[in-house]
Amino acid sequence: MLTFGTNYARVMYPLQLEGMPPWLESMLTSELALAVFFGICVLEGAMLLRFMPSELVVPAALALIGSSMPKVVTIVAIAVAGTTIGQFGLFCLVRRAGREYVLRKSWFPVTESRLERFDGWFDRWGAVAVAVSNTMLFVRGLLTVPAGLSEMDGRAFVALSAIGSLSFQSILAALYLVGGHLLA
């Protein structure tokens, strides 16, 4: 277990965070923690978060910011808002610039063949695939590109993205809380 000192009390957390950059750890234990967390979630939603797997964003925030019920609700709400804003930004970029533009960019971590598979999912399942994929590990946000290229309404995309993100972030928070109780 790691011990993090703050201006408040020294607290033990069951989450191992060795891979987190020290500058990020210090930002998430500062008074700006929720604003920094929001920015990280926007980056994660836009598929620009390279220094941390998206599956660790909410658990790390709970470990560093706190895991009382009001903080859990706040962290999940911020995560949903941030990732939805990031995904909507990517949705708009794809809609405006096109698929080829995104695939040429080094920050976009998906190959043409993998994206074709997600195109097939979107063609088969339609808009509901956005919400479902946002709930799934390792494919979060990848249906944003096919959605951006489709005739899908932006408001519908935001709603479905938020629903899927709420599901994903809530599951992560619950797993962290249950895991913390089991390890304590």
mmCIF file of C-alpha atoms in Angstrom:
data_model
loop_
_atom_site.group_PDB
_atom_site.id
_atom_site.type_symbol
_atom_site.label_atom_id
_atom_site.label_comp_id
_atom_site.label_asym_id
_atom_site.label_seq_id
_atom_site.Cartn_x
_atom_site.Cartn_y
_atom_site.Cartn_z
ATOM 1 C CA MET A 1 0.000 0.000 0.000
ATOM 2 C CA LEU A 2 1.083 3.537 -0.630
ATOM 3 C CA THR A 3 0.910 6.327 1.872
ATOM 4 C CA PHE A 4 0.208 9.792 0.531
ATOM 5 C CA GLY A 5 0.695 12.803 2.742
ATOM 6 C CA THR A 6 -1.524 15.806 2.239
ATOM 7 C CA ASN A 7 -2.310 18.905 4.194
ATOM 8 C CA TYR A 8 -5.070 16.867 5.774
ATOM 9 C CA ALA A 9 -4.225 13.442 7.184
ATOM 10 C CA ARG A 10 -1.910 10.677 6.063
ATOM 11 C CA VAL A 11 -4.100 7.970 4.592
ATOM 12 C CA MET A 12 -3.405 4.451 3.335
ATOM 13 C CA TYR A 13 -4.797 3.524 -0.091
ATOM 14 C CA PRO A 14 -5.006 0.007 -1.553
ATOM 15 C CA LEU A 15 -4.298 1.142 -5.128
ATOM 16 C CA GLN A 16 -0.727 0.813 -6.367
ATOM 17 C CA LEU A 17 0.197 3.913 -8.369
ATOM 18 C CA GLU A 18 3.880 3.383 -9.171
ATOM 19 C CA GLY A 19 3.340 4.118 -12.870
ATOM 20 C CA MET A 20 1.814 7.545 -12.296
ATOM 21 C CA PRO A 21 4.159 10.444 -13.065
ATOM 22 C CA PRO A 22 5.163 12.243 -9.839
ATOM 23 C CA TRP A 23 4.022 15.627 -11.175
ATOM 24 C CA LEU A 24 0.546 14.203 -11.778
ATOM 25 C CA GLU A 25 0.419 12.635 -8.333
ATOM 26 C CA SER A 26 1.296 15.973 -6.741
ATOM 27 C CA MET A 27 -1.351 17.772 -8.827
ATOM 28 C CA LEU A 28 -4.017 15.249 -7.797
ATOM 29 C CA THR A 29 -3.227 15.764 -4.128
ATOM 30 C CA SER A 30 -3.261 19.565 -4.410
ATOM 31 C CA GLU A 31 -6.145 21.988 -4.031
ATOM 32 C CA LEU A 32 -6.535 21.886 -7.824
ATOM 33 C CA ALA A 33 -7.142 18.133 -7.792
ATOM 34 C CA LEU A 34 -10.665 18.184 -9.236
ATOM 35 C CA ALA A 35 -9.721 20.628 -12.019
ATOM 36 C CA VAL A 36 -6.682 18.530 -12.922
ATOM 37 C CA PHE A 37 -8.827 15.410 -12.838
ATOM 38 C CA PHE A 38 -11.360 17.052 -15.168
ATOM 39 C CA GLY A 39 -8.568 17.892 -17.632
ATOM 40 C CA ILE A 40 -7.278 14.317 -17.514
ATOM 41 C CA CYS A 41 -10.793 13.040 -18.249
ATOM 42 C CA VAL A 42 -11.153 15.358 -21.248
ATOM 43 C CA LEU A 43 -7.846 14.027 -22.586
ATOM 44 C CA GLU A 44 -8.964 10.456 -21.964
ATOM 45 C CA GLY A 45 -12.244 11.031 -23.780
ATOM 46 C CA ALA A 46 -10.441 12.552 -26.772
ATOM 47 C CA MET A 47 -8.065 9.555 -26.833
ATOM 48 C CA LEU A 48 -5.087 11.768 -25.966
ATOM 49 C CA LEU A 49 -4.260 10.227 -22.591
ATOM 50 C CA ARG A 50 -1.027 8.306 -23.131
ATOM 51 C CA PHE A 51 0.567 8.277 -19.688
ATOM 52 C CA MET A 52 -2.154 6.324 -17.900
ATOM 53 C CA PRO A 53 -4.638 3.612 -18.917
ATOM 54 C CA SER A 54 -8.216 4.895 -18.879
ATOM 55 C CA GLU A 55 -9.139 2.040 -16.546
ATOM 56 C CA LEU A 56 -6.998 3.633 -13.825
ATOM 57 C CA VAL A 57 -8.210 7.233 -14.063
ATOM 58 C CA VAL A 58 -11.147 7.002 -11.645
ATOM 59 C CA PRO A 59 -9.477 4.556 -9.214
ATOM 60 C CA ALA A 60 -6.387 6.806 -9.072
ATOM 61 C CA ALA A 61 -8.565 9.848 -8.403
ATOM 62 C CA LEU A 62 -10.393 7.997 -5.645
ATOM 63 C CA ALA A 63 -7.075 6.936 -4.119
ATOM 64 C CA LEU A 64 -5.567 10.411 -4.247
ATOM 65 C CA ILE A 65 -8.547 12.720 -3.778
ATOM 66 C CA GLY A 66 -10.646 10.582 -1.460
ATOM 67 C CA SER A 67 -13.307 7.923 -1.455
ATOM 68 C CA SER A 68 -16.043 9.214 0.824
ATOM 69 C CA MET A 69 -19.442 8.870 -0.817
ATOM 70 C CA PRO A 70 -19.739 12.586 -1.712
ATOM 71 C CA LYS A 71 -16.264 12.474 -3.270
ATOM 72 C CA VAL A 72 -17.072 9.280 -5.165
ATOM 73 C CA VAL A 73 -20.179 10.885 -6.654
ATOM 74 C CA THR A 74 -18.229 14.052 -7.510
ATOM 75 C CA ILE A 75 -15.365 12.109 -9.098
ATOM 76 C CA VAL A 76 -17.704 9.949 -11.183
ATOM 77 C CA ALA A 77 -19.684 13.036 -12.304
ATOM 78 C CA ILE A 78 -16.498 14.876 -13.275
ATOM 79 C CA ALA A 79 -15.226 11.793 -15.103
ATOM 80 C CA VAL A 80 -18.460 11.468 -17.064
ATOM 81 C CA ALA A 81 -18.516 15.169 -17.971
ATOM 82 C CA GLY A 82 -14.834 15.247 -18.907
ATOM 83 C CA THR A 83 -14.798 12.091 -21.001
ATOM 84 C CA THR A 84 -18.021 13.091 -22.735
ATOM 85 C CA ILE A 85 -16.588 16.511 -23.619
ATOM 86 C CA GLY A 86 -13.388 14.874 -24.891
ATOM 87 C CA GLN A 87 -15.310 12.364 -26.987
ATOM 88 C CA PHE A 88 -17.545 15.078 -28.389
ATOM 89 C CA GLY A 89 -14.432 17.038 -29.384
ATOM 90 C CA LEU A 90 -13.111 13.975 -31.220
ATOM 91 C CA PHE A 91 -16.565 13.402 -32.754
ATOM 92 C CA CYS A 92 -16.558 16.985 -34.118
ATOM 93 C CA LEU A 93 -12.969 16.688 -35.366
ATOM 94 C CA VAL A 94 -13.748 13.471 -37.240
ATOM 95 C CA ARG A 95 -16.929 14.958 -38.659
ATOM 96 C CA ARG A 96 -15.011 18.003 -39.920
ATOM 97 C CA ALA A 97 -11.619 16.563 -40.913
ATOM 98 C CA GLY A 98 -12.498 12.976 -41.832
ATOM 99 C CA ARG A 99 -11.284 9.509 -41.047
ATOM 100 C CA GLU A 100 -8.046 9.691 -43.010
ATOM 101 C CA TYR A 101 -6.967 12.818 -41.146
ATOM 102 C CA VAL A 102 -7.391 11.128 -37.774
ATOM 103 C CA LEU A 103 -5.664 7.925 -38.877
ATOM 104 C CA ARG A 104 -2.616 9.899 -40.073
ATOM 105 C CA LYS A 105 -2.163 11.512 -36.669
ATOM 106 C CA SER A 106 0.335 9.897 -34.308
ATOM 107 C CA TRP A 107 -1.807 10.726 -31.257
ATOM 108 C CA PHE A 108 -4.619 8.512 -32.541
ATOM 109 C CA PRO A 109 -3.745 5.033 -31.201
ATOM 110 C CA VAL A 110 -5.778 2.906 -33.628
ATOM 111 C CA THR A 111 -4.820 1.204 -36.884
ATOM 112 C CA GLU A 112 -6.925 1.207 -40.035
ATOM 113 C CA SER A 113 -7.772 -2.488 -39.670
ATOM 114 C CA ARG A 114 -8.908 -2.104 -36.066
ATOM 115 C CA LEU A 115 -10.989 0.924 -36.959
ATOM 116 C CA GLU A 116 -12.659 -1.053 -39.756
ATOM 117 C CA ARG A 117 -13.803 -3.548 -37.131
ATOM 118 C CA PHE A 118 -15.404 -0.703 -35.146
ATOM 119 C CA ASP A 119 -17.029 0.600 -38.320
ATOM 120 C CA GLY A 120 -18.646 -2.833 -38.628
ATOM 121 C CA TRP A 121 -19.886 -2.689 -35.042
ATOM 122 C CA PHE A 122 -21.396 0.729 -35.640
ATOM 123 C CA ASP A 123 -23.009 -0.394 -38.924
ATOM 124 C CA ARG A 124 -24.455 -3.471 -37.257
ATOM 125 C CA TRP A 125 -25.668 -2.012 -33.954
ATOM 126 C CA GLY A 126 -26.162 1.657 -34.763
ATOM 127 C CA ALA A 127 -26.030 4.489 -32.271
ATOM 128 C CA VAL A 128 -26.538 2.244 -29.218
ATOM 129 C CA ALA A 129 -23.051 0.858 -29.901
ATOM 130 C CA VAL A 130 -21.611 4.185 -28.693
ATOM 131 C CA ALA A 131 -23.019 3.694 -25.190
ATOM 132 C CA VAL A 132 -22.176 -0.006 -25.075
ATOM 133 C CA SER A 133 -18.607 0.488 -26.274
ATOM 134 C CA ASN A 134 -18.053 3.230 -23.695
ATOM 135 C CA THR A 135 -18.811 0.667 -21.014
ATOM 136 C CA MET A 136 -16.299 -1.873 -22.348
ATOM 137 C CA LEU A 137 -12.640 -2.137 -21.384
ATOM 138 C CA PHE A 138 -10.082 -1.469 -24.127
ATOM 139 C CA VAL A 139 -12.581 -0.161 -26.708
ATOM 140 C CA ARG A 140 -13.811 2.946 -24.897
ATOM 141 C CA GLY A 141 -14.373 5.783 -27.293
ATOM 142 C CA LEU A 142 -13.370 3.918 -30.414
ATOM 143 C CA LEU A 143 -16.860 4.126 -31.887
ATOM 144 C CA THR A 144 -16.543 7.902 -31.759
ATOM 145 C CA VAL A 145 -14.879 7.855 -35.189
ATOM 146 C CA PRO A 146 -17.603 5.861 -36.996
ATOM 147 C CA ALA A 147 -20.240 7.934 -35.160
ATOM 148 C CA GLY A 148 -18.566 11.162 -36.286
ATOM 149 C CA LEU A 149 -18.582 9.974 -39.881
ATOM 150 C CA SER A 150 -22.222 8.928 -39.758
ATOM 151 C CA GLU A 151 -25.286 11.102 -39.884
ATOM 152 C CA MET A 152 -25.647 10.774 -36.114
ATOM 153 C CA ASP A 153 -26.933 13.876 -34.356
ATOM 154 C CA GLY A 154 -24.392 15.481 -32.016
ATOM 155 C CA ARG A 155 -26.870 15.676 -29.137
ATOM 156 C CA ALA A 156 -27.668 11.974 -29.470
ATOM 157 C CA PHE A 157 -23.943 11.215 -29.489
ATOM 158 C CA VAL A 158 -23.375 13.258 -26.317
ATOM 159 C CA ALA A 159 -26.273 11.525 -24.540
ATOM 160 C CA LEU A 160 -25.130 8.024 -25.533
ATOM 161 C CA SER A 161 -21.502 8.808 -24.749
ATOM 162 C CA ALA A 162 -22.474 10.100 -21.311
ATOM 163 C CA ILE A 163 -24.633 7.035 -20.568
ATOM 164 C CA GLY A 164 -21.796 4.674 -21.488
ATOM 165 C CA SER A 165 -19.261 6.732 -19.559
ATOM 166 C CA LEU A 166 -21.508 6.825 -16.496
ATOM 167 C CA SER A 167 -21.750 3.047 -16.602
ATOM 168 C CA PHE A 168 -17.977 2.585 -17.050
ATOM 169 C CA GLN A 169 -16.918 5.113 -14.412
ATOM 170 C CA SER A 170 -19.479 3.796 -11.908
ATOM 171 C CA ILE A 171 -18.233 0.242 -12.380
ATOM 172 C CA LEU A 172 -14.626 1.377 -11.853
ATOM 173 C CA ALA A 173 -15.567 3.303 -8.714
ATOM 174 C CA ALA A 174 -17.518 0.349 -7.340
ATOM 175 C CA LEU A 175 -14.645 -2.047 -8.037
ATOM 176 C CA TYR A 176 -12.236 0.305 -6.295
ATOM 177 C CA LEU A 177 -14.490 0.635 -3.253
ATOM 178 C CA VAL A 178 -15.168 -3.122 -3.034
ATOM 179 C CA GLY A 179 -11.495 -3.892 -3.594
ATOM 180 C CA GLY A 180 -10.520 -1.427 -0.883
ATOM 181 C CA HIS A 181 -12.832 -3.098 1.598
ATOM 182 C CA LEU A 182 -11.562 -6.557 0.666
ATOM 183 C CA LEU A 183 -7.913 -5.503 1.028
ATOM 184 C CA ALA A 184 -8.422 -3.537 4.234
#
